[in-house]
Structures are given as C-alpha cells and as structure tokens.
CSV table of N, CA and C in Angstrom, one decimal:
chain,number,residue,atom,x,y,z
A,1,TYR,N,0.8,-1.2,0.0
A,1,TYR,CA,0.0,0.0,0.0
A,1,TYR,C,0.9,1.2,0.0
A,2,ILE,N,0.6,2.1,-1.0
A,2,ILE,CA,1.4,3.4,-1.0
A,2,ILE,C,0.4,4.5,-0.7
A,3,ASP,N,0.8,5.3,0.3
A,3,ASP,CA,-0.1,6.4,0.7
A,3,ASP,C,-0.1,7.5,-0.3
A,4,ASP,N,-1.1,8.4,-0.1
A,4,ASP,CA,-1.3,9.5,-1.1
A,4,ASP,C,-0.2,10.5,-1.1
A,5,LYS,N,0.5,10.7,0.0
A,5,LYS,CA,1.6,11.7,0.1
A,5,LYS,C,2.8,11.2,-0.8
A,6,THR,N,3.0,9.9,-0.7
A,6,THR,CA,4.1,9.3,-1.5
A,6,THR,C,3.9,9.5,-3.0
A,7,VAL,N,2.6,9.2,-3.4
A,7,VAL,CA,2.2,9.3,-4.8
A,7,VAL,C,2.4,10.8,-5.3
A,8,LEU,N,1.9,11.7,-4.4
A,8,LEU,CA,2.0,13.1,-4.8
A,8,LEU,C,3.4,13.6,-4.9
A,9,TRP,N,4.3,13.2,-4.0
A,9,TRP,CA,5.7,13.6,-4.0
A,9,TRP,C,6.3,13.0,-5.3
A,10,GLY,N,6.0,11.7,-5.6
A,10,GLY,CA,6.5,11.1,-6.8
A,10,GLY,C,6.1,11.8,-8.0
A,11,LEU,N,4.8,12.2,-8.1
A,11,LEU,CA,4.3,12.9,-9.3
A,11,LEU,C,5.0,14.3,-9.4
A,12,LEU,N,5.2,14.9,-8.2
A,12,LEU,CA,5.9,16.2,-8.2
A,12,LEU,C,7.3,16.1,-8.7
A,13,GLY,N,8.0,15.1,-8.3
A,13,GLY,CA,9.4,14.8,-8.7
A,13,GLY,C,9.4,14.6,-10.2
A,14,ILE,N,8.5,13.8,-10.7
A,14,ILE,CA,8.5,13.5,-12.2
A,14,ILE,C,8.2,14.8,-12.9
A,15,THR,N,7.3,15.6,-12.5
A,15,THR,CA,6.9,16.9,-13.1
A,15,THR,C,8.1,17.8,-13.1
A,16,VAL,N,8.8,17.9,-12.0
A,16,VAL,CA,9.9,18.8,-11.9
A,16,VAL,C,11.1,18.3,-12.8
A,17,GLY,N,11.3,17.0,-12.9
A,17,GLY,CA,12.3,16.5,-13.7
A,17,GLY,C,12.0,16.7,-15.2
A,18,CYS,N,10.8,16.5,-15.6
A,18,CYS,CA,10.4,16.8,-17.0
A,18,CYS,C,10.5,18.3,-17.3
A,19,SER,N,10.2,19.1,-16.4
A,19,SER,CA,10.3,20.5,-16.6
A,19,SER,C,11.7,21.0,-16.7
A,20,VAL,N,12.6,20.4,-16.0
A,20,VAL,CA,14.0,20.8,-16.1
A,20,VAL,C,14.5,20.4,-17.5
A,21,ILE,N,14.2,19.2,-18.0
A,21,ILE,CA,14.6,18.7,-19.3
A,21,ILE,C,14.0,19.6,-20.4
A,22,ALA,N,12.7,19.9,-20.2
A,22,ALA,CA,12.1,20.8,-21.2
A,22,ALA,C,12.7,22.2,-21.3
A,23,GLN,N,13.0,22.7,-20.1
A,23,GLN,CA,13.6,24.1,-20.1
A,23,GLN,C,15.0,24.0,-20.7
A,24,PHE,N,15.8,23.0,-20.4
A,24,PHE,CA,17.1,22.8,-21.0
A,24,PHE,C,17.0,22.9,-22.6
A,25,PHE,N,16.1,22.1,-23.1
A,25,PHE,CA,16.0,22.0,-24.6
A,25,PHE,C,15.4,23.3,-25.1
A,26,ALA,N,14.6,24.0,-24.4
A,26,ALA,CA,14.0,25.3,-24.8
A,26,ALA,C,15.2,26.3,-24.9
A,27,ASN,N,16.0,26.3,-23.9
A,27,ASN,CA,17.2,27.2,-23.9
A,27,ASN,C,18.1,26.9,-25.0
A,28,MET,N,18.3,25.7,-25.3
A,28,MET,CA,19.2,25.3,-26.4
A,28,MET,C,18.6,25.8,-27.8
A,29,GLY,N,17.3,25.7,-27.9
A,29,GLY,CA,16.6,26.2,-29.1
A,29,GLY,C,16.8,27.7,-29.3
A,30,VAL,N,16.6,28.4,-28.2
A,30,VAL,CA,16.7,29.9,-28.2
A,30,VAL,C,18.2,30.3,-28.6
A,31,THR,N,19.1,29.6,-28.0
A,31,THR,CA,20.5,29.9,-28.3
A,31,THR,C,20.8,29.6,-29.7
A,32,ALA,N,20.3,28.5,-30.3
A,32,ALA,CA,20.6,28.2,-31.7
A,32,ALA,C,19.9,29.2,-32.6
A,33,LEU,N,18.7,29.6,-32.2
A,33,LEU,CA,18.0,30.6,-33.0
A,33,LEU,C,18.8,31.9,-33.0
A,34,GLU,N,19.2,32.4,-31.9
A,34,GLU,CA,19.9,33.7,-31.8
A,34,GLU,C,21.2,33.6,-32.5
A,35,LYS,N,21.9,32.5,-32.4
A,35,LYS,CA,23.3,32.4,-33.0
A,35,LYS,C,23.2,32.3,-34.5
A,36,ASP,N,22.2,31.5,-35.0
A,36,ASP,CA,22.1,31.2,-36.4
A,36,ASP,C,21.3,32.1,-37.2
A,37,TRP,N,20.1,32.5,-36.7
A,37,TRP,CA,19.2,33.2,-37.6
A,37,TRP,C,19.4,34.7,-37.7
A,38,VAL,N,19.9,35.3,-36.6
A,38,VAL,CA,20.2,36.7,-36.7
A,38,VAL,C,21.2,37.1,-37.8
A,39,PRO,N,22.3,36.4,-37.9
A,39,PRO,CA,23.3,36.7,-39.0
A,39,PRO,C,22.7,36.4,-40.3
A,40,VAL,N,21.8,35.3,-40.4
A,40,VAL,CA,21.2,35.0,-41.7
A,40,VAL,C,20.3,36.1,-42.2
A,41,ILE,N,19.4,36.6,-41.2
A,41,ILE,CA,18.5,37.7,-41.5
A,41,ILE,C,19.3,38.9,-41.8
A,42,SER,N,20.4,39.2,-41.1
A,42,SER,CA,21.2,40.4,-41.3
A,42,SER,C,21.8,40.3,-42.8
A,43,LYS,N,22.2,39.2,-43.2
A,43,LYS,CA,22.8,39.1,-44.6
A,43,LYS,C,21.7,39.3,-45.6
A,44,ALA,N,20.5,38.8,-45.4
A,44,ALA,CA,19.4,39.0,-46.3
A,44,ALA,C,19.0,40.4,-46.5
A,45,THR,N,19.1,41.2,-45.4
A,45,THR,CA,18.7,42.6,-45.5
A,45,THR,C,19.9,43.5,-46.0
A,46,ASN,N,21.1,42.9,-46.1
A,46,ASN,CA,22.2,43.8,-46.5
A,46,ASN,C,23.0,43.2,-47.6
A,47,ASN,N,22.3,42.6,-48.6
A,47,ASN,CA,23.0,42.1,-49.8
A,47,ASN,C,24.1,41.1,-49.6
A,48,ASP,N,23.8,40.1,-48.8
A,48,ASP,CA,24.7,39.0,-48.5
A,48,ASP,C,26.0,39.4,-47.8
A,49,LYS,N,26.1,40.5,-47.1
A,49,LYS,CA,27.2,40.9,-46.3
A,49,LYS,C,26.8,41.1,-44.9
A,50,VAL,N,27.5,40.6,-44.0
A,50,VAL,CA,27.2,40.8,-42.5
A,50,VAL,C,27.8,42.1,-42.1
A,51,ASN,N,26.9,43.0,-41.8
A,51,ASN,CA,27.3,44.4,-41.3
A,51,ASN,C,27.1,44.4,-39.8
A,52,GLY,N,28.1,44.8,-39.1
A,52,GLY,CA,28.0,44.8,-37.7
A,52,GLY,C,26.9,45.7,-37.1
A,53,GLU,N,26.7,46.8,-37.7
A,53,GLU,CA,25.6,47.7,-37.3
A,53,GLU,C,24.2,47.2,-37.5
A,54,VAL,N,24.0,46.6,-38.7
A,54,VAL,CA,22.7,45.9,-39.0
A,54,VAL,C,22.5,44.8,-38.0
A,55,LEU,N,23.6,44.0,-37.8
A,55,LEU,CA,23.5,42.8,-36.9
A,55,LEU,C,23.1,43.3,-35.5
A,56,THR,N,23.8,44.3,-35.0
A,56,THR,CA,23.5,44.8,-33.7
A,56,THR,C,22.1,45.3,-33.5
A,57,ASN,N,21.6,46.1,-34.5
A,57,ASN,CA,20.3,46.7,-34.5
A,57,ASN,C,19.2,45.5,-34.5
A,58,LEU,N,19.4,44.6,-35.4
A,58,LEU,CA,18.5,43.5,-35.5
A,58,LEU,C,18.5,42.6,-34.2
A,59,ASN,N,19.6,42.4,-33.7
A,59,ASN,CA,19.7,41.6,-32.4
A,59,ASN,C,19.0,42.3,-31.3
A,60,SER,N,19.2,43.6,-31.2
A,60,SER,CA,18.6,44.3,-30.1
A,60,SER,C,17.0,44.4,-30.3
A,61,ALA,N,16.6,44.5,-31.5
A,61,ALA,CA,15.2,44.6,-31.8
A,61,ALA,C,14.5,43.2,-31.5
A,62,LEU,N,15.2,42.1,-31.8
A,62,LEU,CA,14.6,40.8,-31.5
A,62,LEU,C,14.7,40.6,-30.0
A,63,ARG,N,15.7,41.1,-29.3
A,63,ARG,CA,15.7,40.9,-27.9
A,63,ARG,C,14.6,41.7,-27.2
A,64,ARG,N,14.3,42.9,-27.7
A,64,ARG,CA,13.2,43.7,-27.1
A,64,ARG,C,11.9,43.0,-27.3
A,65,VAL,N,11.6,42.5,-28.5
A,65,VAL,CA,10.4,41.7,-28.7
A,65,VAL,C,10.3,40.5,-27.8
A,66,ASP,N,11.4,39.8,-27.6
A,66,ASP,CA,11.4,38.6,-26.8
A,66,ASP,C,11.1,39.0,-25.3
A,67,LEU,N,11.8,40.0,-24.8
A,67,LEU,CA,11.6,40.4,-23.4
A,67,LEU,C,10.2,41.0,-23.2
A,68,ALA,N,9.6,41.7,-24.2
A,68,ALA,CA,8.3,42.2,-24.1
A,68,ALA,C,7.3,41.1,-24.0
A,69,CYS,N,7.5,40.1,-24.8
A,69,CYS,CA,6.6,38.9,-24.8
A,69,CYS,C,6.7,38.1,-23.5
A,70,LYS,N,7.9,38.0,-23.0
A,70,LYS,CA,8.1,37.3,-21.7
A,70,LYS,C,7.5,38.1,-20.5
A,71,PHE,N,7.4,39.4,-20.6
A,71,PHE,CA,6.8,40.2,-19.6
A,71,PHE,C,5.3,40.3,-19.7
A,72,ILE,N,4.8,40.6,-20.9
A,72,ILE,CA,3.3,40.8,-21.1
A,72,ILE,C,2.5,39.6,-21.1
A,73,ALA,N,3.0,38.5,-21.7
A,73,ALA,CA,2.2,37.3,-21.8
A,73,ALA,C,1.7,36.7,-20.5
A,74,PRO,N,2.5,36.5,-19.5
A,74,PRO,CA,2.0,35.9,-18.2
A,74,PRO,C,1.0,36.9,-17.5
A,75,MET,N,1.3,38.2,-17.6
A,75,MET,CA,0.4,39.1,-17.0
A,75,MET,C,-1.0,39.1,-17.7
A,76,ALA,N,-1.0,39.1,-19.0
A,76,ALA,CA,-2.2,39.0,-19.8
A,76,ALA,C,-3.0,37.7,-19.5
A,77,PHE,N,-2.3,36.6,-19.4
A,77,PHE,CA,-2.9,35.3,-19.1
A,77,PHE,C,-3.6,35.4,-17.7
A,78,GLY,N,-2.9,35.9,-16.7
A,78,GLY,CA,-3.4,36.0,-15.4
A,78,GLY,C,-4.7,36.9,-15.4
A,79,VAL,N,-4.6,38.0,-16.0
A,79,VAL,CA,-5.8,38.9,-16.1
A,79,VAL,C,-7.0,38.2,-16.8
A,80,LEU,N,-6.7,37.5,-17.9
A,80,LEU,CA,-7.7,36.8,-18.6
A,80,LEU,C,-8.4,35.7,-17.7
A,81,LEU,N,-7.6,35.0,-16.9
A,81,LEU,CA,-8.2,34.0,-16.0
A,81,LEU,C,-9.0,34.6,-14.9
A,82,GLN,N,-8.6,35.8,-14.4
A,82,GLN,CA,-9.3,36.5,-13.4
A,82,GLN,C,-10.7,37.0,-13.9
A,83,VAL,N,-10.7,37.4,-15.2
A,83,VAL,CA,-11.9,37.9,-15.8
A,83,VAL,C,-12.9,36.8,-16.1
A,84,ILE,N,-12.3,35.6,-16.5
A,84,ILE,CA,-13.2,34.5,-16.9
A,84,ILE,C,-14.0,34.0,-15.8
A,85,SER,N,-13.4,33.8,-14.6
A,85,SER,CA,-14.2,33.1,-13.5
A,85,SER,C,-13.6,33.6,-12.2
A,86,THR,N,-14.5,33.6,-11.2
A,86,THR,CA,-14.1,33.9,-9.8
A,86,THR,C,-13.8,32.7,-9.0
A,87,GLU,N,-14.2,31.5,-9.4
A,87,GLU,CA,-13.9,30.3,-8.7
A,87,GLU,C,-12.5,29.8,-9.0
A,88,ARG,N,-11.8,29.4,-8.0
A,88,ARG,CA,-10.4,29.0,-8.1
A,88,ARG,C,-10.3,27.7,-9.0
A,89,THR,N,-11.1,26.7,-8.7
A,89,THR,CA,-11.0,25.5,-9.4
A,89,THR,C,-11.4,25.7,-10.9
A,90,LYS,N,-12.3,26.5,-11.2
A,90,LYS,CA,-12.7,26.8,-12.5
A,90,LYS,C,-11.6,27.5,-13.3
A,91,ARG,N,-10.9,28.4,-12.6
A,91,ARG,CA,-9.8,29.1,-13.3
A,91,ARG,C,-8.6,28.1,-13.6
A,92,ILE,N,-8.4,27.2,-12.6
A,92,ILE,CA,-7.3,26.2,-12.9
A,92,ILE,C,-7.7,25.3,-14.1
A,93,GLN,N,-8.9,24.9,-14.1
A,93,GLN,CA,-9.4,24.0,-15.2
A,93,GLN,C,-9.3,24.8,-16.6
A,94,ILE,N,-9.8,26.0,-16.6
A,94,ILE,CA,-9.8,26.8,-17.8
A,94,ILE,C,-8.3,27.1,-18.2
A,95,GLY,N,-7.5,27.5,-17.3
A,95,GLY,CA,-6.1,27.8,-17.6
A,95,GLY,C,-5.4,26.6,-18.1
A,96,SER,N,-5.6,25.4,-17.5
A,96,SER,CA,-5.0,24.2,-18.0
A,96,SER,C,-5.4,23.8,-19.4
A,97,ALA,N,-6.7,24.0,-19.6
A,97,ALA,CA,-7.3,23.7,-21.0
A,97,ALA,C,-6.7,24.7,-22.0
A,98,ILE,N,-6.5,25.9,-21.7
A,98,ILE,CA,-5.9,26.9,-22.6
A,98,ILE,C,-4.5,26.5,-22.9
A,99,VAL,N,-3.7,26.2,-21.9
A,99,VAL,CA,-2.3,25.9,-22.1
A,99,VAL,C,-2.2,24.6,-22.9
A,100,PHE,N,-3.0,23.6,-22.6
A,100,PHE,CA,-3.0,22.3,-23.4
A,100,PHE,C,-3.4,22.6,-24.8
A,101,ALA,N,-4.4,23.4,-25.1
A,101,ALA,CA,-4.8,23.6,-26.5
A,101,ALA,C,-3.7,24.4,-27.2
A,102,TRP,N,-3.1,25.4,-26.5
A,102,TRP,CA,-2.0,26.1,-27.2
A,102,TRP,C,-0.9,25.2,-27.5
A,103,ASN,N,-0.5,24.3,-26.6
A,103,ASN,CA,0.6,23.4,-26.9
A,103,ASN,C,0.3,22.5,-28.1
A,104,VAL,N,-0.9,22.0,-28.1
A,104,VAL,CA,-1.3,21.1,-29.2
A,104,VAL,C,-1.4,21.8,-30.6
A,105,ILE,N,-1.9,23.0,-30.5
A,105,ILE,CA,-2.1,23.8,-31.8
A,105,ILE,C,-0.7,24.2,-32.3
A,106,THR,N,0.2,24.6,-31.5
A,106,THR,CA,1.5,25.1,-31.9
A,106,THR,C,2.5,24.0,-32.1
A,107,MET,N,2.2,22.8,-31.7
A,107,MET,CA,3.1,21.6,-31.9
A,107,MET,C,3.4,21.4,-33.4
A,108,PHE,N,2.4,21.3,-34.2
A,108,PHE,CA,2.5,21.0,-35.6
A,108,PHE,C,3.3,22.0,-36.4
A,109,PRO,N,3.1,23.3,-36.2
A,109,PRO,CA,3.9,24.3,-37.0
A,109,PRO,C,5.4,24.2,-36.5
A,110,GLU,N,5.6,23.9,-35.2
A,110,GLU,CA,7.0,23.8,-34.7
A,110,GLU,C,7.7,22.6,-35.3
A,111,LEU,N,7.0,21.5,-35.4
A,111,LEU,CA,7.6,20.3,-36.0
A,111,LEU,C,7.8,20.5,-37.5
A,112,LEU,N,7.0,21.2,-38.2
A,112,LEU,CA,7.2,21.4,-39.6
A,112,LEU,C,8.3,22.4,-39.9
A,113,LEU,N,8.5,23.4,-39.0
A,113,LEU,CA,9.6,24.4,-39.2
A,113,LEU,C,10.9,24.0,-38.6
A,114,ALA,N,10.9,23.0,-37.8
A,114,ALA,CA,12.2,22.6,-37.2
A,114,ALA,C,13.1,21.8,-38.1
C-alpha cells in the first residue's frame, strides 16, 4: 500500500524532472536561433554581407520583442483568467485547458519548421 503523500511527491518529482529537461532544450533552441538566424537575416537585409551595425540593431530589436513577450504574456494570461471566472477550481481548469490547447495547436507548426 502506497499512501497518497508518496504518490503526490513522486508525481511532483516527475513533473519537476520533466520541466528541467524541457527548459534545457528550450534554452538550447533559443541559443541556436539567436546564433544562427540573426546573422542570416542580417545578410538577407544587407545584400549577403554581414554588417556589424545591422546585426547589432536586429539583435537588439529581437531581444526587445522577446523580453516584451516574456513580460506581457504571463500578465495578460493572469488577467484573462481572473476575468473569466471567480472560482479558483474553474480558473485552474480553464487555464490548464488553454495551455493544453495552445501546446497542441503550436506543436505541428513547430515540428514542420524545425
């Protein structure tokens, strides 16, 4: 017989382990994107020559967009969940459903583009 606490701690450990692995690969993807695509885009905008100024401006613009999304998206999601329902369990269910749907919808374009 395994008590409920052991099962919950085990599930928490599995979740944290999977999250660490997912974050590692996400960071590797971002690093690859920043290292590879910014110079390619810079060449395309500057007649196949990598210009330091164009590269710097493009890199800073992409960084601003990235940081803005990282700041605004969680705040907007939290506000959306607060507006949708006042019940905590309902908000958790709706939030989980939205995250699940978003992951399923974006999985196919990511696989096609990778």
